[in-house]
Amino acid sequence: MSSLSPAKANPASAPVHPAPLRIGLIGFGCVGQGIYDILLRLPEFGAEVRRIAVKNPLKARTLPAEHFTYHADELLADPDLDVLIEVIDDANEAFRLVSAALRQGRRVVTANKAMVANHLPELVALQQNHGGTLLYEAAVCGSIPIVRTLDAYFGQEPLRSVSGIFNGSSNYVLTRMGTDGSDYAPALAEAQAKGFAETDPTLDMAAFDPRSKAVILAAHAYGVLLSPAQVLNLGIEHISATDIAYAAVESQKIKVVAGLYLLPDGQLTVLVTPQLVSRESPLYGVDEEFNGVVIEAEFAGTQFLRGRGAGGYPTGSAVLADLAALRGDFRYAYAKLRATPLAYTTDLELEIYLRTDNETLLDQLGFTDITEEADEDGYIVGYVPLDALLQHRDALRKAGAFVARTGNVRPAPAHSAASQELQAVSS
Ligand SMILES: NC(=O)c1ccc[n+]([C@@H]2O[C@H](COP(=O)([O-])OP(=O)(O)OC[C@H]3O[C@@H](n4cnc5c(N)ncnc54)[C@H](O)[C@@H]3O)[C@@H](O)[C@H]2O)c1
Ligand SMILES: N[C@@H](CCO)C(=O)O
């Protein structure tokens, strides 16, 4: 018989339809509604939202009130739910709920990057100790499958850098300001109306949100568990047409770039700041609420992932992928967490553009090298110790416009016998 003849029907090889996943959904805002709608549109996926917990009894919703409970703990106590999806906007309450669920050995999907970044060591330990699973693809860069890519595909390969645009709202605001000449406030209002921004938009605009995402990726890409406070995050609240025009003179754009850089001495550094991005960078064309991630891998070379970074449906798409992964018993390998941990350093200098009239701050930052100064526009360009930026970040946040000139870092002078510049960024 030819080996190409059709296989006889064999009951053992007939397609097996998985049992429907019974889901408890905690939070029914932008993302909660997004995943709910997606599951309704995909009946063949075989998942059913059995119970939904919400907070505000007065809010107008797309479903009748009898669909909701106002006590998320009831879902934790319900043994008939196979998976809990946590998509609320309160990181502390999210941790209480998710850690309680993991203590029961349950399967949980979350989109809450602040919660994951603040508690990653505990969340990993809870999974190990109680056998549950937590997946959080939706927490980082919306619909881009970056956590899975770093954890599973690049779990063994050394990475030189992982850098990109990790926040949709600030990217949307910068795009409106840069292309339409929009002012900051109406652009931010648009990002909020479209469901991209956090409930407290300071988290987006002051780059706390992309910092949480960078902290999560540091664990998967490098096996380094950071506390968010260790990472410099500066935002775009004071970026104005003056700064956008400065960038445009050299055909560059200002983007909020999160960078995780393996330095030539084998240490890791991470920073999240506005940065000048040149036309040659893959990040240059990442506009609106899109995110983009550039991976510089030892053997694979450069890879670039781009996709919608915010919004109910793109984020719901990542939750859907996590549900499918849970059904296949997927867990993060955290392979690099098991290796000897890399050291983390901020003992570096960063080339910055700063437009401020705060003379005290300029003195405190201790520029080691000034390469450009324009009194009439009130900006200064030069190298500053990263530790000084970390120390004075609260003052910097209020002081004026801050942009990393290139994202290049170099060793702080005391440690820079060779003083060569460390090319640590993709632009
Ligand atoms: N919006 C996005 O594009 C996006 C993308 C990725 C991740 N996220 C994350 O997803 C989560 C939800 O974001 P969102 O945009 O849907 O926010 P949202 O404000 O639209 O919805 C959150 C909802 O959670 C409810 N809530 C708060 N505490 C609750 C509790 N204890 N029990 C039940 N409900 C509670 C709030 O009342 C609100 O309706 C956040 O962690 C956010 O960071 C959002
Ligand atoms: N507020 C976030 C949502 C996606 O994580 C953003 O704008 O990127």
GROMACS .gro file of C-alpha atoms and ligand atoms in nm:
model
  479
    1MET     CA    1   0.000   0.000   0.000
    2SER     CA    2   0.124   0.340  -0.088
    3SER     CA    3   0.233   0.539   0.211
    4LEU     CA    4   0.027   0.825   0.066
    5SER     CA    5  -0.307   0.644   0.092
    6PRO     CA    6  -0.552   0.818   0.320
    7ALA     CA    7  -0.547   0.700   0.678
    8LYS     CA    8  -0.844   0.490   0.782
    9ALA     CA    9  -1.077   0.655   1.029
   10ASN     CA   10  -0.936   0.565   1.368
   11PRO     CA   11  -1.133   0.659   1.678
   12ALA     CA   12  -0.809   0.708   1.869
   13SER     CA   13  -0.688   0.976   1.625
   14ALA     CA   14  -1.024   1.158   1.588
   15PRO     CA   15  -0.994   1.524   1.684
   16VAL     CA   16  -1.044   1.568   2.055
   17HIS     CA   17  -1.253   1.870   2.148
   18PRO     CA   18  -1.116   2.015   2.469
   19ALA     CA   19  -1.360   2.063   2.753
   20PRO     CA   20  -1.493   2.419   2.760
   21LEU     CA   21  -1.282   2.649   2.975
   22ARG     CA   22  -1.492   2.798   3.253
   23ILE     CA   23  -1.366   3.147   3.318
   24GLY     CA   24  -1.400   3.387   3.609
   25LEU     CA   25  -1.338   3.744   3.491
   26ILE     CA   26  -1.231   4.002   3.750
   27GLY     CA   27  -1.268   4.354   3.606
   28PHE     CA   28  -1.495   4.458   3.322
   29GLY     CA   29  -1.337   4.779   3.194
   30CYS     CA   30  -1.161   4.829   2.862
   31VAL     CA   31  -0.964   4.501   2.869
   32GLY     CA   32  -1.232   4.297   3.049
   33GLN     CA   33  -1.492   4.396   2.791
   34GLY     CA   34  -1.235   4.330   2.516
   35ILE     CA   35  -1.168   3.967   2.613
   36TYR     CA   36  -1.539   3.909   2.683
   37ASP     CA   37  -1.630   4.022   2.330
   38ILE     CA   38  -1.348   3.820   2.173
   39LEU     CA   39  -1.462   3.498   2.343
   40LEU     CA   40  -1.820   3.561   2.227
   41ARG     CA   41  -1.695   3.600   1.871
   42LEU     CA   42  -1.494   3.277   1.890
   43PRO     CA   43  -1.737   3.011   2.013
   44GLU     CA   44  -1.516   2.743   1.854
   45PHE     CA   45  -1.245   2.833   2.107
   46GLY     CA   46  -1.465   2.673   2.369
   47ALA     CA   47  -1.438   2.915   2.658
   48GLU     CA   48  -1.723   3.053   2.856
   49VAL     CA   49  -1.715   3.349   3.092
   50ARG     CA   50  -1.911   3.200   3.381
   51ARG     CA   51  -1.878   3.479   3.636
   52ILE     CA   52  -1.775   3.844   3.627
   53ALA     CA   53  -1.665   4.052   3.927
   54VAL     CA   54  -1.689   4.430   3.904
   55LYS     CA   55  -1.644   4.711   4.155
   56ASN     CA   56  -1.880   4.994   4.078
   57PRO     CA   57  -2.253   4.906   4.099
   58LEU     CA   58  -2.351   5.240   3.946
   59LYS     CA   59  -2.152   5.214   3.623
   60ALA     CA   60  -2.349   5.167   3.298
   61ARG     CA   61  -2.249   4.833   3.141
   62THR     CA   62  -2.314   4.637   2.825
   63LEU     CA   63  -2.467   4.343   3.018
   64PRO     CA   64  -2.757   4.332   3.264
   65ALA     CA   65  -2.672   4.361   3.634
   66GLU     CA   66  -2.748   3.995   3.709
   67HIS     CA   67  -2.431   3.897   3.523
   68PHE     CA   68  -2.212   4.059   3.787
   69THR     CA   69  -2.097   4.009   4.141
   70TYR     CA   70  -1.935   4.289   4.337
   71HIS     CA   71  -1.714   4.053   4.537
   72ALA     CA   72  -1.415   3.914   4.348
   73ASP     CA   73  -1.346   3.677   4.639
   74GLU     CA   74  -1.657   3.480   4.538
   75LEU     CA   75  -1.476   3.383   4.218
   76LEU     CA   76  -1.177   3.266   4.419
   77ALA     CA   77  -1.406   3.048   4.624
   78ASP     CA   78  -1.575   2.891   4.319
   79PRO     CA   79  -1.414   2.552   4.241
   80ASP     CA   80  -1.601   2.527   3.910
   81LEU     CA   81  -1.394   2.802   3.748
   82ASP     CA   82  -1.098   2.666   3.553
   83VAL     CA   83  -0.920   2.997   3.495
   84LEU     CA   84  -0.932   3.342   3.653
   85ILE     CA   85  -0.863   3.647   3.437
   86GLU     CA   86  -0.759   3.949   3.644
   87VAL     CA   87  -0.794   4.281   3.460
   88ILE     CA   88  -0.861   4.544   3.726
   89ASP     CA   89  -0.689   4.881   3.760
   90ASP     CA   90  -0.573   4.842   4.121
   91ALA     CA   91  -0.230   4.679   4.150
   92ASN     CA   92  -0.249   4.613   4.526
   93GLU     CA   93  -0.590   4.450   4.513
   94ALA     CA   94  -0.479   4.259   4.203
   95PHE     CA   95  -0.184   4.116   4.396
   96ARG     CA   96  -0.410   4.016   4.686
   97LEU     CA   97  -0.645   3.833   4.449
   98VAL     CA   98  -0.383   3.677   4.222
   99SER     CA   99  -0.159   3.561   4.507
  100ALA     CA  100  -0.461   3.408   4.684
  101ALA     CA  101  -0.555   3.225   4.364
  102LEU     CA  102  -0.198   3.098   4.315
  103ARG     CA  103  -0.192   2.980   4.675
  104GLN     CA  104  -0.488   2.760   4.577
  105GLY     CA  105  -0.281   2.627   4.284
  106ARG     CA  106  -0.510   2.792   4.029
  107ARG     CA  107  -0.450   2.908   3.673
  108VAL     CA  108  -0.454   3.285   3.633
  109VAL     CA  109  -0.411   3.530   3.346
  110THR     CA  110  -0.339   3.896   3.423
  111ALA     CA  111  -0.275   4.216   3.227
  112ASN     CA  112  -0.152   4.407   3.530
  113LYS     CA  113   0.213   4.499   3.471
  114ALA     CA  114   0.250   4.710   3.786
  115MET     CA  115   0.136   4.414   3.997
  116VAL     CA  116   0.368   4.170   3.818
  117ALA     CA  117   0.668   4.406   3.824
  118ASN     CA  118   0.624   4.487   4.193
  119HIS     CA  119   0.587   4.123   4.301
  120LEU     CA  120   0.758   3.902   4.046
  121PRO     CA  121   0.978   3.705   4.293
  122GLU     CA  122   0.674   3.622   4.510
  123LEU     CA  123   0.464   3.533   4.206
  124VAL     CA  124   0.731   3.295   4.075
  125ALA     CA  125   0.767   3.133   4.419
  126LEU     CA  126   0.390   3.093   4.459
  127GLN     CA  127   0.372   2.908   4.128
  128GLN     CA  128   0.662   2.682   4.227
  129ASN     CA  129   0.526   2.610   4.573
  130HIS     CA  130   0.159   2.555   4.493
  131GLY     CA  131   0.160   2.428   4.134
  132GLY     CA  132  -0.057   2.704   3.987
  133THR     CA  133   0.025   2.904   3.673
  134LEU     CA  134   0.031   3.278   3.606
  135LEU     CA  135   0.058   3.408   3.250
  136TYR     CA  136   0.087   3.780   3.172
  137GLU     CA  137   0.152   3.831   2.801
  138ALA     CA  138  -0.110   4.110   2.801
  139ALA     CA  139   0.087   4.303   3.062
  140VAL     CA  140   0.373   4.387   2.824
  141CYS     CA  141   0.329   4.562   2.488
  142GLY     CA  142  -0.037   4.469   2.431
  143SER     CA  143  -0.068   4.233   2.138
  144ILE     CA  144   0.306   4.177   2.080
  145PRO     CA  145   0.402   3.827   2.204
  146ILE     CA  146   0.720   3.950   2.367
  147VAL     CA  147   0.713   3.772   2.704
  148ARG     CA  148   0.667   3.432   2.537
  149THR     CA  149   0.930   3.516   2.275
  150LEU     CA  150   1.192   3.606   2.533
  151ASP     CA  151   1.097   3.331   2.778
  152ALA     CA  152   1.057   3.040   2.539
  153TYR     CA  153   1.232   3.117   2.211
  154PHE     CA  154   1.525   3.314   2.354
  155GLY     CA  155   1.534   3.127   2.686
  156GLN     CA  156   1.887   2.999   2.619
  157GLU     CA  157   2.039   3.262   2.392
  158PRO     CA  158   2.240   3.556   2.529
  159LEU     CA  159   2.080   3.887   2.434
  160ARG     CA  160   2.281   4.203   2.377
  161SER     CA  161   1.982   4.430   2.414
  162VAL     CA  162   1.605   4.442   2.424
  163SER     CA  163   1.480   4.791   2.356
  164GLY     CA  164   1.166   4.953   2.235
  165ILE     CA  165   0.851   5.152   2.273
  166PHE     CA  166   0.657   4.986   2.555
  167ASN     CA  167   0.381   5.242   2.614
  168GLY     CA  168   0.101   5.310   2.369
  169SER     CA  169  -0.045   5.621   2.532
  170SER     CA  170   0.272   5.828   2.544
  171ASN     CA  171   0.358   5.717   2.192
  172TYR     CA  172   0.010   5.826   2.080
  173VAL     CA  173   0.055   6.167   2.244
  174LEU     CA  174   0.401   6.218   2.090
  175THR     CA  175   0.266   6.117   1.749
  176ARG     CA  176  -0.021   6.368   1.770
  177MET     CA  177   0.218   6.640   1.883
  178GLY     CA  178   0.476   6.555   1.619
  179THR     CA  179   0.256   6.502   1.315
  180ASP     CA  180  -0.048   6.727   1.375
  181GLY     CA  181   0.114   6.987   1.598
  182SER     CA  182  -0.143   6.896   1.863
  183ASP     CA  183  -0.096   7.023   2.217
  184TYR     CA  184  -0.013   6.778   2.493
  185ALA     CA  185  -0.342   6.800   2.690
  186PRO     CA  186  -0.586   6.726   2.403
  187ALA     CA  187  -0.361   6.450   2.273
  188LEU     CA  188  -0.363   6.287   2.617
  189ALA     CA  189  -0.742   6.327   2.640
  190GLU     CA  190  -0.771   6.138   2.308
  191ALA     CA  191  -0.547   5.855   2.434
  192GLN     CA  192  -0.769   5.830   2.742
  193ALA     CA  193  -1.091   5.832   2.539
  194LYS     CA  194  -0.960   5.549   2.322
  195GLY     CA  195  -0.896   5.332   2.631
  196PHE     CA  196  -0.516   5.331   2.594
  197ALA     CA  197  -0.425   5.518   2.911
  198GLU     CA  198  -0.412   5.388   3.268
  199THR     CA  199  -0.678   5.513   3.512
  200ASP     CA  200  -0.403   5.744   3.645
  201PRO     CA  201  -0.242   5.863   3.319
  202THR     CA  202   0.069   5.979   3.508
  203LEU     CA  203   0.169   5.614   3.498
  204ASP     CA  204   0.187   5.643   3.118
  205MET     CA  205   0.311   5.998   3.077
  206ALA     CA  206   0.582   5.979   3.347
  207ALA     CA  207   0.692   5.636   3.216
  208PHE     CA  208   0.608   5.430   3.525
  209ASP     CA  209   0.407   5.193   3.305
  210PRO     CA  210   0.685   5.115   3.054
  211ARG     CA  211   0.925   5.083   3.349
  212SER     CA  212   0.708   4.802   3.492
  213LYS     CA  213   0.719   4.634   3.152
  214ALA     CA  214   1.098   4.670   3.135
  215VAL     CA  215   1.130   4.513   3.481
  216ILE     CA  216   0.922   4.214   3.368
  217LEU     CA  217   1.129   4.170   3.052
  218ALA     CA  218   1.456   4.195   3.252
  219ALA     CA  219   1.351   3.875   3.432
  220HIS     CA  220   1.271   3.684   3.113
  221ALA     CA  221   1.547   3.820   2.889
  222TYR     CA  222   1.832   3.831   3.143
  223GLY     CA  223   1.716   3.649   3.456
  224VAL     CA  224   1.756   3.971   3.657
  225LEU     CA  225   1.489   4.049   3.918
  226LEU     CA  226   1.477   4.424   3.962
  227SER     CA  227   1.271   4.638   4.188
  228PRO     CA  228   1.111   4.911   3.969
  229ALA     CA  229   1.277   5.187   4.176
  230GLN     CA  230   1.619   5.069   4.052
  231VAL     CA  231   1.530   5.179   3.697
  232LEU     CA  232   1.539   5.541   3.579
  233ASN     CA  233   1.205   5.643   3.430
  234LEU     CA  234   1.142   5.988   3.291
  235GLY     CA  235   0.843   6.089   3.085
  236ILE     CA  236   0.703   6.338   2.842
  237GLU     CA  237   0.496   6.577   3.056
  238HIS     CA  238   0.719   6.872   2.967
  239ILE     CA  239   0.803   6.786   2.607
  240SER     CA  240   0.692   7.074   2.387
  241ALA     CA  241   0.705   7.190   2.026
  242THR     CA  242   1.053   7.333   2.100
  243ASP     CA  243   1.190   6.988   2.177
  244ILE     CA  244   1.012   6.823   1.886
  245ALA     CA  245   1.161   7.090   1.657
  246TYR     CA  246   1.508   7.024   1.803
  247ALA     CA  247   1.472   6.657   1.713
  248ALA     CA  248   1.335   6.735   1.366
  249VAL     CA  249   1.643   6.941   1.270
  250GLU     CA  250   1.834   6.613   1.255
  251SER     CA  251   1.532   6.427   1.109
  252GLN     CA  252   1.476   6.250   1.437
  253LYS     CA  253   1.168   6.186   1.648
  254ILE     CA  254   1.126   6.183   2.024
  255LYS     CA  255   1.000   5.847   2.148
  256VAL     CA  256   0.986   5.700   2.498
  257VAL     CA  257   1.235   5.416   2.471
  258ALA     CA  258   1.282   5.141   2.727
  259GLY     CA  259   1.626   4.988   2.695
  260LEU     CA  260   1.771   4.676   2.855
  261TYR     CA  261   2.139   4.669   2.764
  262LEU     CA  262   2.398   4.401   2.830
  263LEU     CA  263   2.720   4.598   2.867
  264PRO     CA  264   3.056   4.475   2.741
  265ASP     CA  265   3.164   4.409   3.101
  266GLY     CA  266   2.877   4.158   3.136
  267GLN     CA  267   2.655   4.375   3.355
  268LEU     CA  268   2.299   4.477   3.277
  269THR     CA  269   2.156   4.827   3.279
  270VAL     CA  270   1.797   4.935   3.220
  271LEU     CA  271   1.655   5.282   3.158
  272VAL     CA  272   1.325   5.422   3.033
  273THR     CA  273   1.333   5.778   2.901
  274PRO     CA  274   1.235   5.991   2.607
  275GLN     CA  275   1.502   5.946   2.343
  276LEU     CA  276   1.594   6.086   2.004
  277VAL     CA  277   1.525   5.814   1.749
  278SER     CA  278   1.678   5.838   1.405
  279ARG     CA  279   1.520   5.738   1.073
  280GLU     CA  280   1.748   5.433   1.058
  281SER     CA  281   1.594   5.285   1.374
  282PRO     CA  282   1.305   5.039   1.332
  283LEU     CA  283   1.138   5.234   1.615
  284TYR     CA  284   1.117   5.553   1.405
  285GLY     CA  285   0.804   5.438   1.222
  286VAL     CA  286   0.631   5.302   1.533
  287ASP     CA  287   0.361   5.564   1.583
  288GLU     CA  288   0.018   5.613   1.741
  289GLU     CA  289  -0.055   5.348   2.008
  290PHE     CA  290   0.175   5.093   1.843
  291ASN     CA  291   0.466   4.942   2.032
  292GLY     CA  292   0.786   4.799   1.890
  293VAL     CA  293   1.060   4.583   2.037
  294VAL     CA  294   1.409   4.535   1.893
  295ILE     CA  295   1.592   4.224   2.015
  296GLU     CA  296   1.967   4.205   1.953
  297ALA     CA  297   2.047   3.840   2.004
  298GLU     CA  298   2.388   3.674   2.009
  299PHE     CA  299   2.310   3.419   1.736
  300ALA     CA  300   1.980   3.524   1.578
  301GLY     CA  301   2.098   3.878   1.518
  302THR     CA  302   1.842   4.156   1.513
  303GLN     CA  303   1.469   4.090   1.539
  304PHE     CA  304   1.195   4.350   1.541
  305LEU     CA  305   0.840   4.299   1.664
  306ARG     CA  306   0.572   4.563   1.613
  307GLY     CA  307   0.205   4.570   1.701
  308ARG     CA  308  -0.072   4.750   1.886
  309GLY     CA  309   0.042   4.817   2.239
  310ALA     CA  310  -0.287   4.922   2.396
  311GLY     CA  311  -0.663   4.899   2.355
  312GLY     CA  312  -0.928   4.648   2.459
  313TYR     CA  313  -0.911   4.415   2.159
  314PRO     CA  314  -0.532   4.404   2.107
  315THR     CA  315  -0.486   4.340   2.478
  316GLY     CA  316  -0.773   4.091   2.472
  317SER     CA  317  -0.586   3.913   2.192
  318ALA     CA  318  -0.291   3.856   2.429
  319VAL     CA  319  -0.528   3.730   2.701
  320LEU     CA  320  -0.682   3.490   2.447
  321ALA     CA  321  -0.335   3.359   2.358
  322ASP     CA  322  -0.263   3.303   2.728
  323LEU     CA  323  -0.590   3.112   2.771
  324ALA     CA  324  -0.495   2.887   2.480
  325ALA     CA  325  -0.148   2.842   2.627
  326LEU     CA  326  -0.292   2.746   2.966
  327ARG     CA  327  -0.507   2.487   2.798
  328GLY     CA  328  -0.185   2.338   2.662
  329ASP     CA  329  -0.033   2.344   3.012
  330PHE     CA  330   0.220   2.607   2.906
  331ARG     CA  331   0.417   2.771   3.186
  332TYR     CA  332   0.695   3.024   3.166
  333ALA     CA  333   1.030   2.848   3.184
  334TYR     CA  334   1.209   3.139   3.358
  335ALA     CA  335   1.520   2.963   3.227
  336LYS     CA  336   1.750   3.259   3.277
  337LEU     CA  337   1.638   3.302   3.638
  338ARG     CA  338   1.795   2.966   3.705
  339ALA     CA  339   2.132   3.069   3.564
  340THR     CA  340   2.392   3.266   3.762
  341PRO     CA  341   2.234   3.610   3.785
  342LEU     CA  342   2.391   3.901   3.600
  343ALA     CA  343   2.490   4.206   3.801
  344TYR     CA  344   2.286   4.522   3.750
  345THR     CA  345   2.464   4.855   3.720
  346THR     CA  346   2.379   5.223   3.697
  347ASP     CA  347   2.741   5.331   3.731
  348LEU     CA  348   2.736   5.482   3.385
  349GLU     CA  349   2.698   5.811   3.205
  350LEU     CA  350   2.418   5.899   2.966
  351GLU     CA  351   2.420   6.167   2.699
  352ILE     CA  352   2.116   6.388   2.754
  353TYR     CA  353   1.932   6.693   2.625
  354LEU     CA  354   1.777   6.893   2.909
  355ARG     CA  355   1.568   7.208   2.869
  356THR     CA  356   1.521   7.364   3.209
  357ASP     CA  357   1.568   7.691   3.393
  358ASN     CA  358   1.641   7.509   3.719
  359GLU     CA  359   2.006   7.610   3.772
  360THR     CA  360   2.030   7.421   4.101
  361LEU     CA  361   1.934   7.098   3.931
  362LEU     CA  362   2.185   7.157   3.652
  363ASP     CA  363   2.457   7.189   3.920
  364GLN     CA  364   2.331   6.882   4.106
  365LEU     CA  365   2.337   6.664   3.796
  366GLY     CA  366   2.708   6.731   3.751
  367PHE     CA  367   2.750   6.733   3.372
  368THR     CA  368   3.087   6.574   3.299
  369ASP     CA  369   3.095   6.688   2.939
  370ILE     CA  370   2.887   6.962   2.776
  371THR     CA  371   2.860   6.923   2.399
  372GLU     CA  372   2.597   7.187   2.314
  373GLU     CA  373   2.436   7.478   2.495
  374ALA     CA  374   2.167   7.710   2.361
  375ASP     CA  375   2.084   7.989   2.602
  376GLU     CA  376   1.802   8.132   2.390
  377ASP     CA  377   1.616   7.796   2.381
  378GLY     CA  378   1.727   7.712   2.734
  379TYR     CA  379   1.867   7.368   2.665
  380ILE     CA  380   2.193   7.195   2.734
  381VAL     CA  381   2.335   6.873   2.586
  382GLY     CA  382   2.603   6.663   2.754
  383TYR     CA  383   2.696   6.359   2.959
  384VAL     CA  384   2.553   6.312   3.308
  385PRO     CA  385   2.606   6.026   3.559
  386LEU     CA  386   2.308   5.789   3.550
  387ASP     CA  387   2.323   5.771   3.931
  388ALA     CA  388   2.275   6.150   3.949
  389LEU     CA  389   1.970   6.121   3.722
  390LEU     CA  390   1.830   5.849   3.949
  391GLN     CA  391   1.901   6.052   4.261
  392HIS     CA  392   1.736   6.367   4.125
  393ARG     CA  393   1.459   6.208   3.921
  394ASP     CA  394   1.177   6.373   4.119
  395ALA     CA  395   1.325   6.718   4.055
  396LEU     CA  396   1.389   6.626   3.692
  397ARG     CA  397   1.026   6.525   3.651
  398LYS     CA  398   0.919   6.878   3.746
  399ALA     CA  399   1.209   7.066   3.595
  400GLY     CA  400   1.155   7.059   3.222
  401ALA     CA  401   1.206   6.856   2.908
  402PHE     CA  402   1.447   6.564   2.930
  403VAL     CA  403   1.553   6.356   2.630
  404ALA     CA  404   1.831   6.100   2.607
  405ARG     CA  405   2.044   6.218   2.314
  406THR     CA  406   2.104   5.871   2.173
  407GLY     CA  407   2.057   5.620   2.452
  408ASN     CA  408   2.431   5.548   2.437
  409VAL     CA  409   2.578   5.494   2.779
  410ARG     CA  410   2.946   5.501   2.870
  411PRO     CA  411   3.131   5.400   3.186
  412ALA     CA  412   3.139   5.663   3.460
  413PRO     CA  413   3.485   5.829   3.454
  414ALA     CA  414   3.617   5.662   3.770
  415HIS     CA  415   3.574   5.324   3.602
  416SER     CA  416   3.657   5.412   3.247
  417ALA     CA  417   4.024   5.345   3.196
  418ALA     CA  418   3.956   5.286   2.831
  419SER     CA  419   3.665   5.533   2.835
  420GLN     CA  420   3.532   5.386   2.518
  421GLU     CA  421   3.168   5.450   2.441
  422LEU     CA  422   2.947   5.149   2.487
  423GLN     CA  423   2.721   5.125   2.188
  424ALA     CA  424   2.423   4.999   2.378
  425VAL     CA  425   2.125   5.099   2.178
  426SER     CA  426   1.960   5.003   1.857
  427SER     CA  427   1.913   5.346   1.704
  428LIG     N1  428  -0.622   4.951   2.845
  428LIG     C1  429  -0.520   4.891   2.788
  428LIG     O1  430  -0.491   4.911   2.671
  428LIG     C2  431  -0.439   4.793   2.866
  428LIG     C3  432  -0.342   4.718   2.797
  428LIG     C4  433  -0.264   4.626   2.868
  428LIG     C5  434  -0.284   4.610   3.003
  428LIG     N2  435  -0.378   4.686   3.068
  428LIG     C6  436  -0.395   4.661   3.212
  428LIG     O2  437  -0.518   4.592   3.229
  428LIG     C7  438  -0.577   4.629   3.354
  428LIG     C8  439  -0.716   4.687   3.327
  428LIG     O3  440  -0.701   4.798   3.242
  428LIG     P1  441  -0.829   4.866   3.173
  428LIG     O4  442  -0.776   4.956   3.070
  428LIG     O5  443  -0.928   4.763   3.139
  428LIG     O6  444  -0.880   4.953   3.294
  428LIG     P2  445  -1.027   5.013   3.314
  428LIG     O7  446  -1.014   5.126   3.408
  428LIG     O8  447  -1.094   5.034   3.185
  428LIG     O9  448  -1.100   4.893   3.387
  428LIG     C9  449  -1.062   4.844   3.512
  428LIG    C10  450  -1.188   4.808   3.585
  428LIG    O10  451  -1.154   4.737   3.703
  428LIG    C11  452  -1.252   4.771   3.800
  428LIG     N3  453  -1.207   4.731   3.932
  428LIG    C12  454  -1.119   4.793   4.014
  428LIG     N4  455  -1.105   4.722   4.128
  428LIG    C13  456  -1.185   4.614   4.116
  428LIG    C14  457  -1.214   4.502   4.200
  428LIG     N5  458  -1.157   4.490   4.319
  428LIG     N6  459  -1.303   4.409   4.156
  428LIG    C15  460  -1.362   4.420   4.036
  428LIG     N7  461  -1.339   4.523   3.951
  428LIG    C16  462  -1.251   4.617   3.991
  428LIG    C17  463  -1.269   4.921   3.781
  428LIG    O11  464  -1.390   4.965   3.840
  428LIG    C18  465  -1.269   4.931   3.629
  428LIG    O12  466  -1.399   4.921   3.575
  428LIG    C19  467  -0.480   4.729   3.418
  428LIG    O13  468  -0.393   4.658   3.501
  428LIG    C20  469  -0.402   4.784   3.298
  428LIG    O14  470  -0.274   4.826   3.334
  428LIG    C21  471  -0.455   4.776   3.003
  429LIG     N1  472  -0.158   5.225   2.937
  429LIG     C1  473  -0.085   5.127   2.867
  429LIG     C2  474  -0.175   5.014   2.828
  429LIG     C3  475  -0.101   4.898   2.767
  429LIG     O1  476  -0.019   4.836   2.860
  429LIG     C4  477  -0.025   5.190   2.743
  429LIG     O2  478  -0.066   5.299   2.706
  429LIG     O3  479   0.067   5.130   2.686
   0.00000   0.00000   0.00000
